[in-house]
XYZ file of C-alpha atoms in Angstrom:
551
model
C 14.732 -2.415 6.254
C 15.079 -0.653 9.624
C 17.485 2.232 10.142
C 20.350 2.225 12.651
C 19.697 5.102 15.089
C 23.452 5.448 15.690
C 23.926 6.725 12.138
C 23.524 10.490 11.760
C 21.724 10.082 8.433
C 18.846 8.002 7.131
C 18.520 6.527 3.653
C 15.495 6.368 1.385
C 13.167 4.625 1.034
C 12.252 4.495 4.720
C 9.492 1.965 3.943
C 10.924 -0.295 1.251
C 7.744 -2.087 0.211
C 4.336 -1.292 -1.279
C 2.782 1.197 1.159
C 0.845 2.994 -1.540
C -0.483 6.587 -1.266
C 0.812 7.250 2.271
C -0.588 9.914 4.565
C 0.953 10.908 7.881
C 0.076 12.882 11.019
C 1.637 13.650 14.397
C -0.238 13.339 17.689
C 1.937 14.408 20.610
C 5.282 12.647 20.233
C 3.892 9.915 17.972
C 3.634 9.748 14.189
C 1.034 7.660 12.418
C 0.725 6.617 8.789
C -1.919 4.894 6.697
C -1.918 3.752 3.074
C -4.115 2.348 0.328
C -5.157 -1.296 0.723
C -7.446 -1.597 -2.338
C -9.251 -4.981 -2.233
C -7.130 -6.721 0.424
C -8.477 -7.527 3.897
C -7.973 -6.307 6.556
C -7.644 -2.837 5.049
C -6.365 0.607 6.014
C -3.017 -0.366 7.601
C -1.917 1.685 10.607
C 1.806 2.322 11.137
C 3.530 4.032 14.068
C 6.871 5.800 14.464
C 8.675 8.056 16.919
C 11.367 9.272 14.500
C 9.743 9.201 10.999
C 12.383 6.677 9.891
C 11.631 3.479 11.825
C 8.030 2.292 11.416
C 6.009 -0.618 12.804
C 2.613 -1.931 11.751
C 0.241 -1.686 14.725
C -3.075 -2.696 13.164
C -5.766 -2.021 10.577
C -8.782 0.274 10.729
C -10.982 -1.769 8.393
C -11.659 -5.421 9.170
C -13.908 -6.199 6.191
C -14.822 -4.520 2.917
C -18.428 -3.582 2.244
C -20.694 -4.564 0.648
C -19.563 -8.077 1.537
C -20.765 -9.685 -1.688
C -18.782 -7.298 -3.915
C -15.513 -8.274 -2.242
C -16.064 -12.022 -2.056
C -13.529 -12.375 -4.892
C -10.279 -10.459 -5.565
C -10.740 -6.897 -6.852
C -7.253 -5.413 -6.821
C -8.206 -2.128 -8.505
C -11.197 -1.455 -6.243
C -11.886 -0.902 -2.554
C -9.763 1.522 -0.516
C -8.028 4.222 -2.594
C -5.674 6.893 -1.202
C -6.865 7.434 2.384
C -6.316 10.600 4.427
C -5.519 10.310 8.141
C -6.362 13.129 10.547
C -6.734 13.743 14.308
C -9.541 16.059 15.373
C -11.604 16.584 18.524
C -9.811 13.769 20.349
C -10.408 11.183 17.620
C -8.542 9.656 14.713
C -10.282 9.963 11.348
C -9.623 8.217 8.040
C -11.392 9.278 4.834
C -10.993 7.335 1.584
C -12.605 7.005 -1.799
C -14.099 3.790 -3.133
C -14.120 4.594 -6.866
C -17.342 2.632 -7.391
C -19.345 3.831 -4.385
C -18.145 7.167 -3.011
C -16.376 8.802 -0.066
C -16.235 6.885 3.228
C -14.877 7.565 6.682
C -14.121 5.670 9.878
C -13.012 7.098 13.217
C -11.725 5.907 16.590
C -10.663 7.285 19.996
C -7.266 5.539 19.748
C -5.151 4.484 16.782
C -5.656 0.816 17.702
C -9.397 1.312 17.833
C -12.098 0.427 18.215
C -12.847 1.872 14.779
C -16.381 2.613 13.646
C -17.932 0.814 10.713
C -17.531 2.618 7.378
C -19.848 5.600 6.973
C -20.762 6.803 3.467
C -20.160 10.559 3.447
C -21.001 11.106 -0.218
C -22.242 8.563 -2.751
C -21.044 8.655 -6.344
C -18.803 7.024 -8.913
C -15.269 8.244 -9.457
C -14.954 10.185 -6.184
C -11.409 9.427 -5.018
C -8.580 10.673 -2.801
C -10.694 12.685 -0.316
C -9.091 14.783 2.395
C -10.912 16.668 5.193
C -9.915 19.848 7.004
C -11.321 21.196 10.241
C -10.421 24.900 10.295
C -9.645 25.835 13.898
C -9.733 29.547 13.031
C -13.336 29.597 11.818
C -14.872 26.354 13.064
C -15.743 25.428 9.490
C -15.001 22.024 7.974
C -14.116 21.252 4.362
C -13.333 18.339 2.093
C -11.473 18.130 -1.212
C -11.370 15.150 -3.580
C -10.136 14.110 -7.007
C -11.811 12.164 -9.813
C -11.239 8.759 -11.451
C -11.919 8.980 -15.185
C -12.433 5.208 -15.394
C -15.662 5.596 -13.378
C -16.789 9.190 -13.927
C -15.343 10.236 -17.280
C -13.688 13.134 -15.435
C -10.131 13.630 -14.191
C -7.444 16.281 -13.677
C -9.509 18.428 -11.345
C -10.064 18.880 -7.631
C -13.521 19.488 -6.180
C -14.095 21.224 -2.854
C -17.035 20.949 -0.442
C -18.136 22.407 2.829
C -18.476 19.530 5.302
C -20.513 19.101 8.450
C -18.126 19.449 11.441
C -19.201 15.986 12.573
C -17.646 14.584 9.402
C -20.832 12.748 8.484
C -22.022 14.607 5.385
C -21.170 17.291 2.848
C -23.164 20.522 2.872
C -23.116 21.446 -0.812
C -22.821 19.946 -4.283
C -19.173 20.962 -4.540
C -17.181 23.285 -6.803
C -14.130 22.676 -8.945
C -11.475 24.634 -7.080
C -8.489 23.526 -9.195
C -8.891 22.592 -12.870
C -5.721 20.948 -14.130
C -6.863 21.318 -17.744
C -6.456 25.085 -17.362
C -2.873 24.858 -16.104
C -0.417 24.520 -19.011
C 1.347 21.157 -18.998
C -0.520 19.659 -16.047
C -2.388 16.359 -16.338
C -3.697 13.593 -14.059
C -4.015 15.888 -11.041
C -4.989 13.727 -8.041
C -4.213 12.757 -4.430
C -4.927 16.116 -2.707
C -3.976 16.719 0.915
C -5.579 19.794 2.521
C -3.923 21.995 5.175
C -4.167 25.424 6.796
C -0.851 27.276 7.246
C 0.201 30.892 7.706
C -3.223 32.244 6.798
C -3.463 30.196 3.568
C -5.395 27.153 2.494
C -2.873 24.688 1.083
C -3.451 21.690 -1.167
C -0.531 19.358 -1.759
C -1.358 17.286 -4.859
C 0.669 15.322 -7.430
C 0.179 15.334 -11.187
C 1.729 13.863 -14.307
C 1.197 10.174 -13.480
C 2.729 7.948 -10.825
C 5.780 6.868 -12.833
C 6.799 10.181 -14.404
C 4.984 12.980 -12.576
C 5.695 15.589 -9.925
C 4.403 16.920 -6.621
C 2.547 20.226 -6.705
C 1.371 22.699 -4.079
C -1.604 25.078 -4.365
C -2.499 27.994 -2.102
C -5.374 30.403 -1.654
C -6.632 32.837 0.949
C -10.118 31.315 0.585
C -10.988 27.642 0.453
C -12.923 27.920 -2.803
C -10.116 29.853 -4.480
C -8.615 31.325 -6.505
C -5.539 29.085 -6.175
C -2.036 29.514 -7.526
C 0.276 26.554 -8.071
C 3.927 25.593 -7.905
C 5.866 22.396 -8.583
C 7.625 21.617 -5.289
C 9.187 18.170 -5.923
C 10.231 16.434 -9.151
C 12.739 13.844 -10.314
C 15.325 16.224 -11.836
C 18.643 14.333 -12.165
C 17.889 11.745 -9.438
C 16.815 8.112 -9.856
C 13.548 8.723 -7.963
C 10.997 8.656 -10.766
C 7.712 10.489 -10.329
C 7.977 11.522 -6.656
C 4.322 11.356 -5.874
C 1.487 11.828 -3.386
C 2.113 12.038 0.301
C 1.682 14.117 3.427
C 3.325 16.975 5.308
C 4.071 16.665 9.028
C 5.777 18.941 11.597
C 7.846 17.663 14.524
C 7.565 19.036 18.092
C 10.728 21.091 17.506
C 9.230 22.728 14.417
C 10.947 20.760 11.636
C 8.874 20.050 8.544
C 8.990 16.760 6.631
C 7.191 15.268 3.653
C 6.501 11.551 3.097
C 5.668 10.410 -0.437
C 5.842 7.332 -2.636
C 7.879 6.226 -5.644
C 6.491 3.691 -8.120
C 8.959 0.791 -8.533
C 7.288 -1.763 -10.775
C 6.815 -5.154 -9.133
C 7.890 -3.689 -5.774
C 4.927 -1.312 -5.806
C 4.975 2.141 -4.228
C 7.820 2.527 -1.739
C 7.878 5.434 0.753
C 10.496 8.209 0.911
C 11.041 10.854 3.591
C 12.010 14.335 2.376
C 13.160 17.347 4.389
C 10.900 20.343 3.919
C 11.016 24.028 4.774
C 8.859 27.046 4.085
C 10.069 30.085 2.190
C 10.414 29.203 -1.493
C 9.834 31.891 -4.115
C 6.382 32.612 -5.454
C 4.626 31.057 -8.382
C 4.661 32.678 -11.806
C 1.538 30.783 -12.851
C -1.871 32.341 -13.183
C -4.445 31.460 -10.550
C -7.498 29.387 -11.345
C -10.882 29.119 -9.725
C -12.850 31.572 -7.607
C -15.808 31.501 -5.270
C -17.931 32.915 -8.108
C -16.761 30.709 -10.980
C -15.026 27.566 -9.804
C -12.465 26.299 -12.247
C -12.482 29.495 -14.305
C -9.530 31.836 -14.860
C -9.497 34.599 -12.285
C -8.593 37.227 -14.839
C -5.223 38.294 -13.465
C -1.919 37.198 -12.044
C -2.133 35.367 -8.743
C -0.790 36.893 -5.576
C 2.834 35.787 -5.343
C 5.645 36.008 -2.858
C 7.531 33.897 -0.367
C 6.235 31.154 1.811
C 6.073 28.196 -0.561
C 7.207 24.752 0.631
C 10.687 23.680 -0.479
C 10.896 19.878 -0.451
C 14.001 17.688 -0.707
C 17.190 19.255 -2.064
C 15.701 22.415 -3.569
C 12.869 20.428 -5.124
C 14.776 17.206 -5.929
C 14.354 13.999 -3.872
C 17.199 13.142 -1.498
C 18.715 9.665 -1.309
C 19.953 10.291 2.231
C 19.752 13.133 4.719
C 20.351 14.150 8.295
C 17.876 12.376 10.543
C 14.915 14.321 11.970
C 15.560 16.135 15.237
C 13.756 13.515 17.296
C 14.828 11.172 20.119
C 16.786 8.152 18.834
C 14.709 5.021 18.459
C 15.677 1.364 18.170
C 15.705 -0.033 14.626
C 12.253 -1.155 13.559
C 10.314 -2.121 10.448
C 6.941 -3.722 9.693
C 7.110 -7.410 10.604
C 7.671 -10.049 7.923
C 8.636 -13.288 9.722
C 5.920 -15.405 11.316
C 5.660 -18.593 13.388
C 1.846 -18.271 13.382
C 1.348 -18.842 17.134
C -2.013 -20.430 17.798
C -2.594 -20.689 14.065
C -3.098 -16.950 13.759
C -1.288 -14.947 11.070
C 0.505 -11.750 12.098
C -0.651 -8.241 11.231
C 1.427 -8.179 8.045
C -0.857 -10.702 6.319
C -3.944 -9.816 4.270
C -6.428 -11.951 2.348
C -7.079 -11.156 -1.299
C -10.805 -10.701 -0.500
C -13.137 -10.862 2.491
C -12.247 -14.046 4.422
C -14.733 -16.755 5.287
C -14.999 -18.944 8.363
C -13.036 -22.150 8.098
C -10.173 -20.966 5.883
C -7.731 -20.996 8.830
C -7.965 -23.124 11.973
C -6.942 -21.764 15.370
C -5.164 -24.258 17.635
C -2.796 -24.404 20.612
C 0.511 -24.842 18.761
C 2.509 -22.817 16.258
C 1.828 -23.038 12.540
C -0.740 -21.752 10.067
C -3.278 -24.482 9.313
C -5.140 -23.652 6.098
C -8.071 -25.598 4.691
C -7.652 -26.809 1.116
C -10.629 -24.808 -0.100
C -12.509 -26.410 -2.969
C -12.823 -24.070 -5.929
C -13.578 -24.097 -9.658
C -10.651 -21.667 -10.035
C -7.943 -24.086 -8.913
C -6.155 -23.449 -12.226
C -5.640 -19.713 -11.511
C -4.435 -18.314 -8.168
C -5.299 -14.791 -9.301
C -9.005 -15.592 -9.014
C -8.849 -16.991 -5.469
C -10.017 -15.041 -2.404
C -8.333 -17.466 0.029
C -4.722 -16.441 -0.657
C -2.978 -15.025 2.412
C -0.539 -12.345 1.267
C 2.082 -9.902 2.428
C 4.091 -7.245 0.619
C 7.113 -8.110 -1.475
C 10.230 -6.487 0.070
C 11.709 -3.766 -2.119
C 15.246 -5.084 -1.802
C 16.754 -8.487 -2.740
C 15.790 -11.167 -0.241
C 15.265 -14.857 0.392
C 11.830 -16.140 1.420
C 11.406 -19.554 3.054
C 8.585 -21.524 4.649
C 8.009 -25.100 5.820
C 4.937 -26.847 4.401
C 3.185 -30.072 5.350
C 0.257 -31.348 3.285
C -1.957 -33.168 5.735
C -4.600 -35.830 5.139
C -6.619 -34.928 2.085
C -8.202 -35.830 -1.204
C -6.501 -36.218 -4.606
C -5.876 -32.816 -6.162
C -5.433 -31.031 -2.811
C -2.450 -28.692 -3.016
C -0.720 -25.884 -1.162
C 2.302 -23.681 -1.590
C 4.270 -20.446 -1.632
C 3.496 -17.983 -4.422
C 4.749 -14.747 -5.939
C 1.558 -13.121 -7.210
C 0.829 -10.406 -9.758
C -0.634 -10.132 -13.247
C 1.659 -13.103 -13.823
C 2.471 -15.520 -11.012
C 4.525 -18.548 -10.025
C 4.182 -20.912 -7.081
C 5.920 -23.942 -5.645
C 4.361 -26.434 -3.272
C 2.871 -29.873 -2.695
C -0.003 -31.739 -4.365
C -1.673 -35.048 -3.546
C -1.989 -37.410 -6.503
C -4.755 -39.915 -7.403
C -2.801 -42.690 -5.651
C -2.520 -40.696 -2.424
C 1.181 -39.858 -2.776
C 2.382 -36.282 -2.389
C 4.636 -34.678 -4.977
C 6.529 -31.403 -5.227
C 5.004 -29.230 -7.972
C 6.043 -25.888 -9.462
C 3.669 -23.920 -11.713
C 3.321 -20.502 -13.310
C 0.891 -18.405 -15.335
C 1.734 -15.662 -17.803
C -0.054 -12.321 -17.750
C -2.112 -13.162 -20.837
C -2.874 -16.769 -19.786
C -6.075 -17.759 -18.025
C -4.606 -20.872 -16.426
C -1.300 -22.079 -15.043
C 1.278 -24.453 -16.532
C 4.010 -26.630 -15.076
C 7.277 -24.767 -14.514
C 9.149 -27.994 -13.675
C 8.425 -31.741 -13.527
C 6.669 -33.046 -10.424
C 8.978 -34.804 -7.952
C 8.452 -37.070 -4.925
C 7.912 -35.423 -1.525
C 8.314 -38.191 1.082
C 6.172 -37.640 4.147
C 4.242 -34.875 2.417
C 6.682 -32.216 3.624
C 8.981 -29.645 2.028
C 10.913 -26.513 2.812
C 10.144 -23.984 0.055
C 12.367 -21.094 -0.976
C 12.279 -18.106 -3.322
C 15.427 -16.036 -3.872
C 14.346 -12.631 -5.148
C 17.136 -10.700 -6.815
C 17.464 -7.342 -8.586
C 14.501 -6.497 -10.771
C 12.257 -8.830 -8.725
C 13.701 -11.886 -10.532
C 12.619 -14.956 -8.585
C 14.491 -18.248 -8.353
C 12.486 -21.071 -6.774
C 13.981 -24.034 -4.920
C 12.914 -26.712 -2.469
C 14.164 -29.229 0.077
C 12.068 -32.355 0.621
C 14.657 -34.006 2.842
C 14.979 -36.782 0.268
C 18.446 -37.664 -1.032
C 17.568 -40.974 -2.659
C 16.476 -39.458 -5.971
C 18.938 -36.579 -6.146
C 20.842 -38.062 -9.062
C 17.638 -38.337 -11.096
C 16.630 -34.689 -10.864
C 19.081 -33.432 -13.447
C 19.452 -30.153 -11.616
C 23.034 -30.651 -10.456
C 22.210 -30.431 -6.760
C 24.192 -33.578 -6.051
C 24.035 -33.729 -2.254
C 20.405 -33.116 -1.377
C 19.419 -29.922 0.466
C 17.813 -27.128 -1.547
C 17.449 -27.898 -5.240
C 16.576 -25.321 -7.908
C 13.261 -25.625 -9.713
C 12.228 -24.193 -13.061
C 13.365 -21.065 -14.840
C 13.822 -17.593 -13.386
C 10.454 -15.841 -12.975
C 10.252 -12.036 -13.214
C 7.580 -10.828 -10.783
C 4.969 -8.412 -12.094
C 2.642 -5.991 -10.321
C -1.120 -6.114 -10.338
C -2.998 -2.982 -11.346
C -2.206 -0.371 -8.653
C -0.691 -3.121 -6.477
C 2.888 -4.397 -6.296
C 3.635 -8.110 -6.437
C 2.693 -10.062 -3.325
C 4.028 -13.069 -1.476
C 1.246 -15.565 -0.904
C 0.411 -18.736 1.011
C -2.425 -20.799 -0.431
C -4.223 -24.113 0.062
C -6.867 -25.317 -2.398
C -8.501 -28.276 -4.115
C -10.652 -28.844 -7.199
C -14.428 -28.893 -6.867
C -15.917 -31.987 -5.293
C -17.675 -33.283 -2.215
C -16.510 -33.289 1.369
C -13.457 -32.014 3.189
C -10.370 -31.884 0.940
C -7.756 -31.749 3.697
C -5.480 -29.151 5.237
C -1.988 -27.741 4.866
C 0.240 -26.462 7.660
C 2.818 -23.689 7.152
C 5.525 -23.068 9.751
C 8.630 -20.909 10.163
C 7.961 -18.269 7.527
C 11.156 -16.227 7.150
C 12.411 -13.381 4.972
C 16.156 -12.663 4.947
C 17.041 -9.308 3.443
C 20.196 -9.058 1.356
C 21.882 -5.830 2.397
C 23.282 -5.075 -1.052
C 20.709 -3.286 -3.219
C 21.841 -4.439 -6.617
C 19.087 -2.592 -8.487
C 19.297 0.771 -6.677
């Protein structure tokens, strides 16, 4: 939801949807943000702001995931993890970790591209959350990354490397510069962001897990350590659980701000903006790591003193705050609505895997024309690569779209879905006799195929307006309008006068692993021979309900 620039304060979250693992930079008067995209395509979203509160989606840096064959089917816990965005030597750079392949980077002269193809900087399993630093004082370049235990058997430590200034390769085997196992009470240390400030090397890194953890800061006079640590943001008595992983940015007037995420179940990882200043008291922790023995205790108390970052309200997240000292901007937010001009989906849409030619047809009018792709997985939307998705808003809303099922074969179907480990969808399906009926189906988390959520009903003309009302706790109520009043009395749903009629029971949306629930548009058909038909979606709309009943 966009913020009114006339108000003297802003309210969190500033991005109320699943923009996971955000990182932010400033270039001139412009702020840019990227986020994890995992296995969805296009990947590496690029957002722009002039005031750190109102954001728009301006593109993606990654058009396809490589290798192509590995992302031909949905892989929601793979792909692009926790990218870092930087601007150096007149170019934009994004580094990310693919937990199965290694550290990659792309770069471009402008934020809108053209972006290079992915370059593998370091191969290896479990290398995640990389962040580069070009040190203007020395001309040296460095990179720090974390570890995924699911792939490497290692976690809770940060490894540092010297990097070639061209950003193409690492110059050493790396050293553990922060070992979370040696810091009392710390676990699941990850998501490092590397900076140079006031003569120190700084690493901002969260720990403790995304739902219950905290944001830490580490500092050292030398890149390879020793480092001392301090918790700089934690939940305390607020309702912002596990304030986690983000980036520090400074405005032209010298104000400091920190953007981070909060895990909110089916809504995914929403983004908060926190005020920040320098000058907090020193750490009382011992320092760990040294150039001679990375990850080992240094043997004495770390150098302490002032100069630590103070984030939020003395280390607690703020729900609202005075706006940044930046020129007022018109209200803005990443787009949600779409008329699909020329048959092309807007930037907010992503496929659940690498797309193939023929899934969507470009034409001269408005409307998204999807092919009913034949698949052996027609019984389970979670297995389909040809689902076009966008993020579920983090506040109660109503989602609507018009659907027409065009000429096609028996079994061809299309609809509007709420997708996660469990899912539910409502739409149209062509029967063996050629008639089109309104269907509503769902699948539980533990089920490997879907079931009917409501009886099938006639859809005269093969058209319907589909609706999902999403209330507090991501509870979804499906309804439909087929324009047919003749059979209203037979539905048993109490609608009485036509218009939208409720369908099925309330469905509680669930996240996927690492990914919040998604809204999806899909067209499919069972296996068979020949063209199965098409479906046309028009007038996709999301109406936000201003009252946040679950906040």
